[in-house]
Amino acid sequence: MRKNHYIIVLDVEGMSNAKPYNIGYIIGDRKGTIIQQRSYALPNNFWENLQNCLPAREMTHKNLQEILADFGAGDERKYNYISNCDFIEQFNKDIEEYKISQVWAYNCIFDNGAIRRLYDLIPLPEVDWCDIWSAIAASCLYNKKYVKWCLKNNFVTDKGNIKSSAEVVYAYLTNNVAFCEEHTALADVWIEYEILLKVFKSKKKLEKKQKKAIWKTLGEIRDNI
């Protein structure tokens, strides 16, 4: 595996059974220095997501409406409109040029699956897909302080499970209970990168893969408060 201090932090928007329509990623180091950022809209996949968006209809419609409106913004465009093939070419180029060995994402199983659907029969570059969610849980969330904060601020599911989404975790780390995630790829990458930097600064053992359901571990802590 190639060694380098640069990593990719990536986020995708799209349904779990469709190719992503929005991908954002940044290339930076473990100290917070950003050297590149990418924000893509992939029009080839709009209709596929609209046909399958019932579980997240409101968010999907909102995002695609914003992307389509952005298309007419000229030089002020928020998104780079790109084909699936051109995205693959650029992503491969960035991994090679910056000698990337790790791609980080929050709940990386979802993001890795989405990227693999884009590549279809083409093999993904050889990189290690790492999970920010597992890393921040192991370093900063598995304690009574976090669980008590979630209970106090009603960050629990309908079933009573402690929430640990990127939105909730960022609100906790920044002490901003009112924080709302934008749910567009590049904007979400920025907060996920900040969460990851918190992991690196903790100097604790790095947990890169999901080994146990996070909500179960948080539930065990809750039950022992």
mmCIF file of C-alpha atoms in Angstrom, residues 24-218:
data_model
loop_
_atom_site.group_PDB
_atom_site.id
_atom_site.type_symbol
_atom_site.label_atom_id
_atom_site.label_comp_id
_atom_site.label_asym_id
_atom_site.label_seq_id
_atom_site.Cartn_x
_atom_site.Cartn_y
_atom_site.Cartn_z
ATOM 1 C CA GLY A 24 -18.000 15.753 -2.963
ATOM 2 C CA TYR A 25 -14.533 15.128 -1.620
ATOM 3 C CA ILE A 26 -11.544 16.940 -0.254
ATOM 4 C CA ILE A 27 -7.878 15.993 -0.310
ATOM 5 C CA GLY A 28 -5.947 17.039 2.748
ATOM 6 C CA ASP A 29 -3.656 15.929 5.531
ATOM 7 C CA ARG A 30 -4.205 14.820 9.113
ATOM 8 C CA LYS A 31 -3.563 18.308 10.495
ATOM 9 C CA GLY A 32 -6.324 20.150 8.614
ATOM 10 C CA THR A 33 -4.500 21.389 5.519
ATOM 11 C CA ILE A 34 -6.705 21.154 2.410
ATOM 12 C CA ILE A 35 -4.971 20.965 -0.965
ATOM 13 C CA GLN A 36 -7.943 20.144 -3.205
ATOM 14 C CA GLN A 37 -11.744 20.014 -3.129
ATOM 15 C CA ARG A 38 -14.220 18.611 -5.642
ATOM 16 C CA SER A 39 -17.973 19.103 -5.930
ATOM 17 C CA TYR A 40 -19.733 17.103 -8.632
ATOM 18 C CA ALA A 41 -23.261 16.715 -9.934
ATOM 19 C CA LEU A 42 -23.788 13.611 -12.061
ATOM 20 C CA PRO A 43 -26.808 14.186 -14.362
ATOM 21 C CA ASN A 44 -26.652 10.631 -15.768
ATOM 22 C CA ASN A 45 -28.019 9.431 -12.435
ATOM 23 C CA PHE A 46 -30.776 11.971 -11.691
ATOM 24 C CA TRP A 47 -33.660 9.942 -13.091
ATOM 25 C CA GLU A 48 -32.490 6.692 -11.503
ATOM 26 C CA ASN A 49 -32.633 8.360 -8.087
ATOM 27 C CA LEU A 50 -35.986 10.036 -8.698
ATOM 28 C CA GLN A 51 -37.492 6.656 -9.553
ATOM 29 C CA ASN A 52 -36.237 5.133 -6.304
ATOM 30 C CA CYS A 53 -36.399 8.028 -3.848
ATOM 31 C CA LEU A 54 -39.533 7.223 -1.824
ATOM 32 C CA PRO A 55 -37.587 6.614 1.454
ATOM 33 C CA ALA A 56 -35.921 10.053 1.104
ATOM 34 C CA ARG A 57 -38.235 11.830 -1.305
ATOM 35 C CA GLU A 58 -38.185 15.290 0.281
ATOM 36 C CA MET A 59 -34.391 15.512 0.521
ATOM 37 C CA THR A 60 -33.819 14.044 -2.960
ATOM 38 C CA HIS A 61 -36.280 16.444 -4.604
ATOM 39 C CA LYS A 62 -34.806 19.420 -2.710
ATOM 40 C CA ASN A 63 -31.232 18.533 -3.667
ATOM 41 C CA LEU A 64 -31.978 17.887 -7.332
ATOM 42 C CA GLN A 65 -33.996 21.100 -7.616
ATOM 43 C CA GLU A 66 -31.034 23.020 -6.184
ATOM 44 C CA ILE A 67 -28.595 21.287 -8.548
ATOM 45 C CA LEU A 68 -30.758 22.020 -11.593
ATOM 46 C CA ALA A 69 -31.169 25.665 -10.556
ATOM 47 C CA ASP A 70 -27.412 25.912 -10.056
ATOM 48 C CA PHE A 71 -26.815 24.818 -13.657
ATOM 49 C CA GLY A 72 -27.725 28.302 -14.894
ATOM 50 C CA ALA A 73 -25.419 30.109 -12.473
ATOM 51 C CA GLY A 74 -22.498 30.355 -14.923
ATOM 52 C CA ASP A 75 -19.191 31.125 -13.248
ATOM 53 C CA GLU A 76 -20.921 31.073 -9.853
ATOM 54 C CA ARG A 77 -21.850 27.400 -10.099
ATOM 55 C CA LYS A 78 -21.616 25.380 -6.909
ATOM 56 C CA TYR A 79 -21.312 22.077 -8.770
ATOM 57 C CA ASN A 80 -19.125 20.744 -11.549
ATOM 58 C CA TYR A 81 -21.439 18.844 -13.933
ATOM 59 C CA ILE A 82 -19.750 15.656 -15.031
ATOM 60 C CA SER A 83 -20.462 12.287 -16.635
ATOM 61 C CA ASN A 84 -19.945 9.050 -14.732
ATOM 62 C CA CYS A 85 -16.963 8.178 -16.940
ATOM 63 C CA ASP A 86 -15.329 11.572 -16.440
ATOM 64 C CA PHE A 87 -15.811 11.300 -12.666
ATOM 65 C CA ILE A 88 -14.092 7.915 -12.634
ATOM 66 C CA GLU A 89 -11.208 9.345 -14.645
ATOM 67 C CA GLN A 90 -10.790 12.322 -12.285
ATOM 68 C CA PHE A 91 -11.117 10.258 -9.112
ATOM 69 C CA ASN A 92 -8.518 7.766 -10.345
ATOM 70 C CA LYS A 93 -6.222 10.627 -11.340
ATOM 71 C CA ASP A 94 -6.479 12.261 -7.905
ATOM 72 C CA ILE A 95 -5.743 8.985 -6.112
ATOM 73 C CA GLU A 96 -2.684 8.460 -8.293
ATOM 74 C CA GLU A 97 -1.418 12.048 -8.295
ATOM 75 C CA TYR A 98 -1.715 12.576 -4.540
ATOM 76 C CA LYS A 99 -0.683 8.995 -3.690
ATOM 77 C CA ILE A 100 -3.854 8.375 -1.704
ATOM 78 C CA SER A 101 -3.962 5.169 0.332
ATOM 79 C CA GLN A 102 -7.000 5.969 2.519
ATOM 80 C CA VAL A 103 -10.499 7.219 1.663
ATOM 81 C CA TRP A 104 -12.520 8.255 4.718
ATOM 82 C CA ALA A 105 -16.307 8.630 4.884
ATOM 83 C CA TYR A 106 -18.972 8.758 7.573
ATOM 84 C CA ASN A 107 -20.649 5.341 7.403
ATOM 85 C CA CYS A 108 -18.215 4.433 4.646
ATOM 86 C CA ILE A 109 -20.063 1.211 3.781
ATOM 87 C CA PHE A 110 -22.748 3.368 2.145
ATOM 88 C CA ASP A 111 -20.317 5.652 0.301
ATOM 89 C CA ASN A 112 -18.068 2.810 -0.823
ATOM 90 C CA GLY A 113 -21.097 0.964 -2.183
ATOM 91 C CA ALA A 114 -22.251 4.058 -4.081
ATOM 92 C CA ILE A 115 -18.843 4.565 -5.701
ATOM 93 C CA ARG A 116 -18.668 0.871 -6.615
ATOM 94 C CA ARG A 117 -21.998 1.173 -8.426
ATOM 95 C CA LEU A 118 -20.455 3.935 -10.513
ATOM 96 C CA TYR A 119 -17.451 1.824 -11.415
ATOM 97 C CA ASP A 120 -19.686 -1.143 -12.285
ATOM 98 C CA LEU A 121 -17.347 -3.640 -14.036
ATOM 99 C CA ILE A 122 -14.261 -1.437 -13.651
ATOM 100 C CA PRO A 123 -12.173 -2.216 -10.532
ATOM 101 C CA LEU A 124 -11.803 0.554 -7.973
ATOM 102 C CA PRO A 125 -8.264 1.779 -7.263
ATOM 103 C CA GLU A 126 -6.562 -0.064 -4.416
ATOM 104 C CA VAL A 127 -7.269 2.124 -1.384
ATOM 105 C CA ASP A 128 -8.349 1.445 2.176
ATOM 106 C CA TRP A 129 -11.923 2.621 2.840
ATOM 107 C CA CYS A 130 -12.083 3.891 6.430
ATOM 108 C CA ASP A 131 -15.084 4.747 8.583
ATOM 109 C CA ILE A 132 -15.205 8.147 10.331
ATOM 110 C CA TRP A 133 -18.293 7.051 12.249
ATOM 111 C CA SER A 134 -16.516 4.111 13.893
ATOM 112 C CA ALA A 135 -13.400 6.194 14.535
ATOM 113 C CA ILE A 136 -15.192 9.063 16.299
ATOM 114 C CA ALA A 137 -17.385 6.660 18.273
ATOM 115 C CA ALA A 138 -14.362 4.786 19.642
ATOM 116 C CA SER A 139 -12.382 7.941 20.413
ATOM 117 C CA CYS A 140 -15.016 10.408 21.660
ATOM 118 C CA LEU A 141 -18.549 8.967 21.984
ATOM 119 C CA TYR A 142 -18.306 5.792 24.044
ATOM 120 C CA ASN A 143 -18.674 7.553 27.367
ATOM 121 C CA LYS A 144 -21.378 8.747 29.757
ATOM 122 C CA LYS A 145 -20.767 12.403 28.894
ATOM 123 C CA TYR A 146 -21.878 11.981 25.280
ATOM 124 C CA VAL A 147 -24.824 9.755 26.135
ATOM 125 C CA LYS A 148 -26.064 12.158 28.826
ATOM 126 C CA TRP A 149 -25.741 15.059 26.356
ATOM 127 C CA CYS A 150 -27.874 13.189 23.801
ATOM 128 C CA LEU A 151 -30.513 12.357 26.402
ATOM 129 C CA LYS A 152 -30.593 15.939 27.655
ATOM 130 C CA ASN A 153 -31.046 17.346 24.136
ATOM 131 C CA ASN A 154 -33.410 14.608 22.931
ATOM 132 C CA PHE A 155 -31.022 13.197 20.357
ATOM 133 C CA VAL A 156 -32.646 9.777 20.522
ATOM 134 C CA THR A 157 -34.563 7.728 17.971
ATOM 135 C CA ASP A 158 -38.230 6.776 18.268
ATOM 136 C CA LYS A 159 -37.024 3.463 19.716
ATOM 137 C CA GLY A 160 -34.940 5.250 22.340
ATOM 138 C CA ASN A 161 -31.536 4.613 20.763
ATOM 139 C CA ILE A 162 -28.806 7.221 21.142
ATOM 140 C CA LYS A 163 -28.201 9.056 17.868
ATOM 141 C CA SER A 164 -24.685 9.335 16.432
ATOM 142 C CA SER A 165 -25.153 10.735 12.922
ATOM 143 C CA ALA A 166 -22.571 13.190 11.594
ATOM 144 C CA GLU A 167 -25.064 16.001 12.220
ATOM 145 C CA VAL A 168 -25.540 15.092 15.890
ATOM 146 C CA VAL A 169 -21.846 14.400 16.510
ATOM 147 C CA TYR A 170 -20.821 17.716 14.953
ATOM 148 C CA ALA A 171 -23.402 19.494 17.105
ATOM 149 C CA TYR A 172 -21.880 17.803 20.152
ATOM 150 C CA LEU A 173 -18.274 18.574 19.275
ATOM 151 C CA THR A 174 -19.036 22.241 18.515
ATOM 152 C CA ASN A 175 -21.535 22.675 21.353
ATOM 153 C CA ASN A 176 -24.138 23.848 18.841
ATOM 154 C CA VAL A 177 -27.370 21.975 19.525
ATOM 155 C CA ALA A 178 -29.169 23.811 16.713
ATOM 156 C CA PHE A 179 -26.724 22.715 13.999
ATOM 157 C CA CYS A 180 -28.375 21.313 10.850
ATOM 158 C CA GLU A 181 -26.458 19.409 8.194
ATOM 159 C CA GLU A 182 -26.907 20.691 4.636
ATOM 160 C CA HIS A 183 -27.126 17.179 3.168
ATOM 161 C CA THR A 184 -25.217 18.085 0.027
ATOM 162 C CA ALA A 185 -21.988 16.215 -0.583
ATOM 163 C CA LEU A 186 -19.188 18.784 -0.318
ATOM 164 C CA ALA A 187 -20.821 20.736 2.532
ATOM 165 C CA ASP A 188 -21.177 17.514 4.515
ATOM 166 C CA VAL A 189 -17.577 16.547 3.749
ATOM 167 C CA TRP A 190 -16.337 19.673 5.492
ATOM 168 C CA ILE A 191 -18.014 18.779 8.791
ATOM 169 C CA GLU A 192 -16.974 15.138 8.468
ATOM 170 C CA TYR A 193 -13.367 16.219 7.929
ATOM 171 C CA GLU A 194 -13.569 18.292 11.129
ATOM 172 C CA ILE A 195 -14.907 15.253 12.965
ATOM 173 C CA LEU A 196 -12.045 13.156 11.604
ATOM 174 C CA LEU A 197 -9.478 15.739 12.690
ATOM 175 C CA LYS A 198 -10.902 15.419 16.206
ATOM 176 C CA VAL A 199 -10.177 11.689 15.992
ATOM 177 C CA PHE A 200 -6.586 12.277 14.901
ATOM 178 C CA LYS A 201 -6.031 14.822 17.672
ATOM 179 C CA SER A 202 -7.317 12.410 20.309
ATOM 180 C CA LYS A 203 -4.207 10.224 19.846
ATOM 181 C CA LYS A 204 -6.337 7.192 20.702
ATOM 182 C CA LYS A 205 -6.208 3.874 18.874
ATOM 183 C CA LEU A 206 -7.652 4.403 15.413
ATOM 184 C CA GLU A 207 -10.795 2.365 14.755
ATOM 185 C CA LYS A 208 -11.169 2.361 10.970
ATOM 186 C CA LYS A 209 -13.835 -0.328 10.501
ATOM 187 C CA GLN A 210 -17.240 -1.071 11.978
ATOM 188 C CA LYS A 211 -16.883 -4.015 14.368
ATOM 189 C CA LYS A 212 -20.096 -3.653 16.374
ATOM 190 C CA ALA A 213 -23.313 -1.703 15.896
ATOM 191 C CA ILE A 214 -22.572 1.713 17.374
ATOM 192 C CA TRP A 215 -26.107 2.193 18.666
ATOM 193 C CA LYS A 216 -25.793 -1.023 20.676
ATOM 194 C CA THR A 217 -22.623 0.125 22.439
ATOM 195 C CA LEU A 218 -24.160 3.518 23.177
#
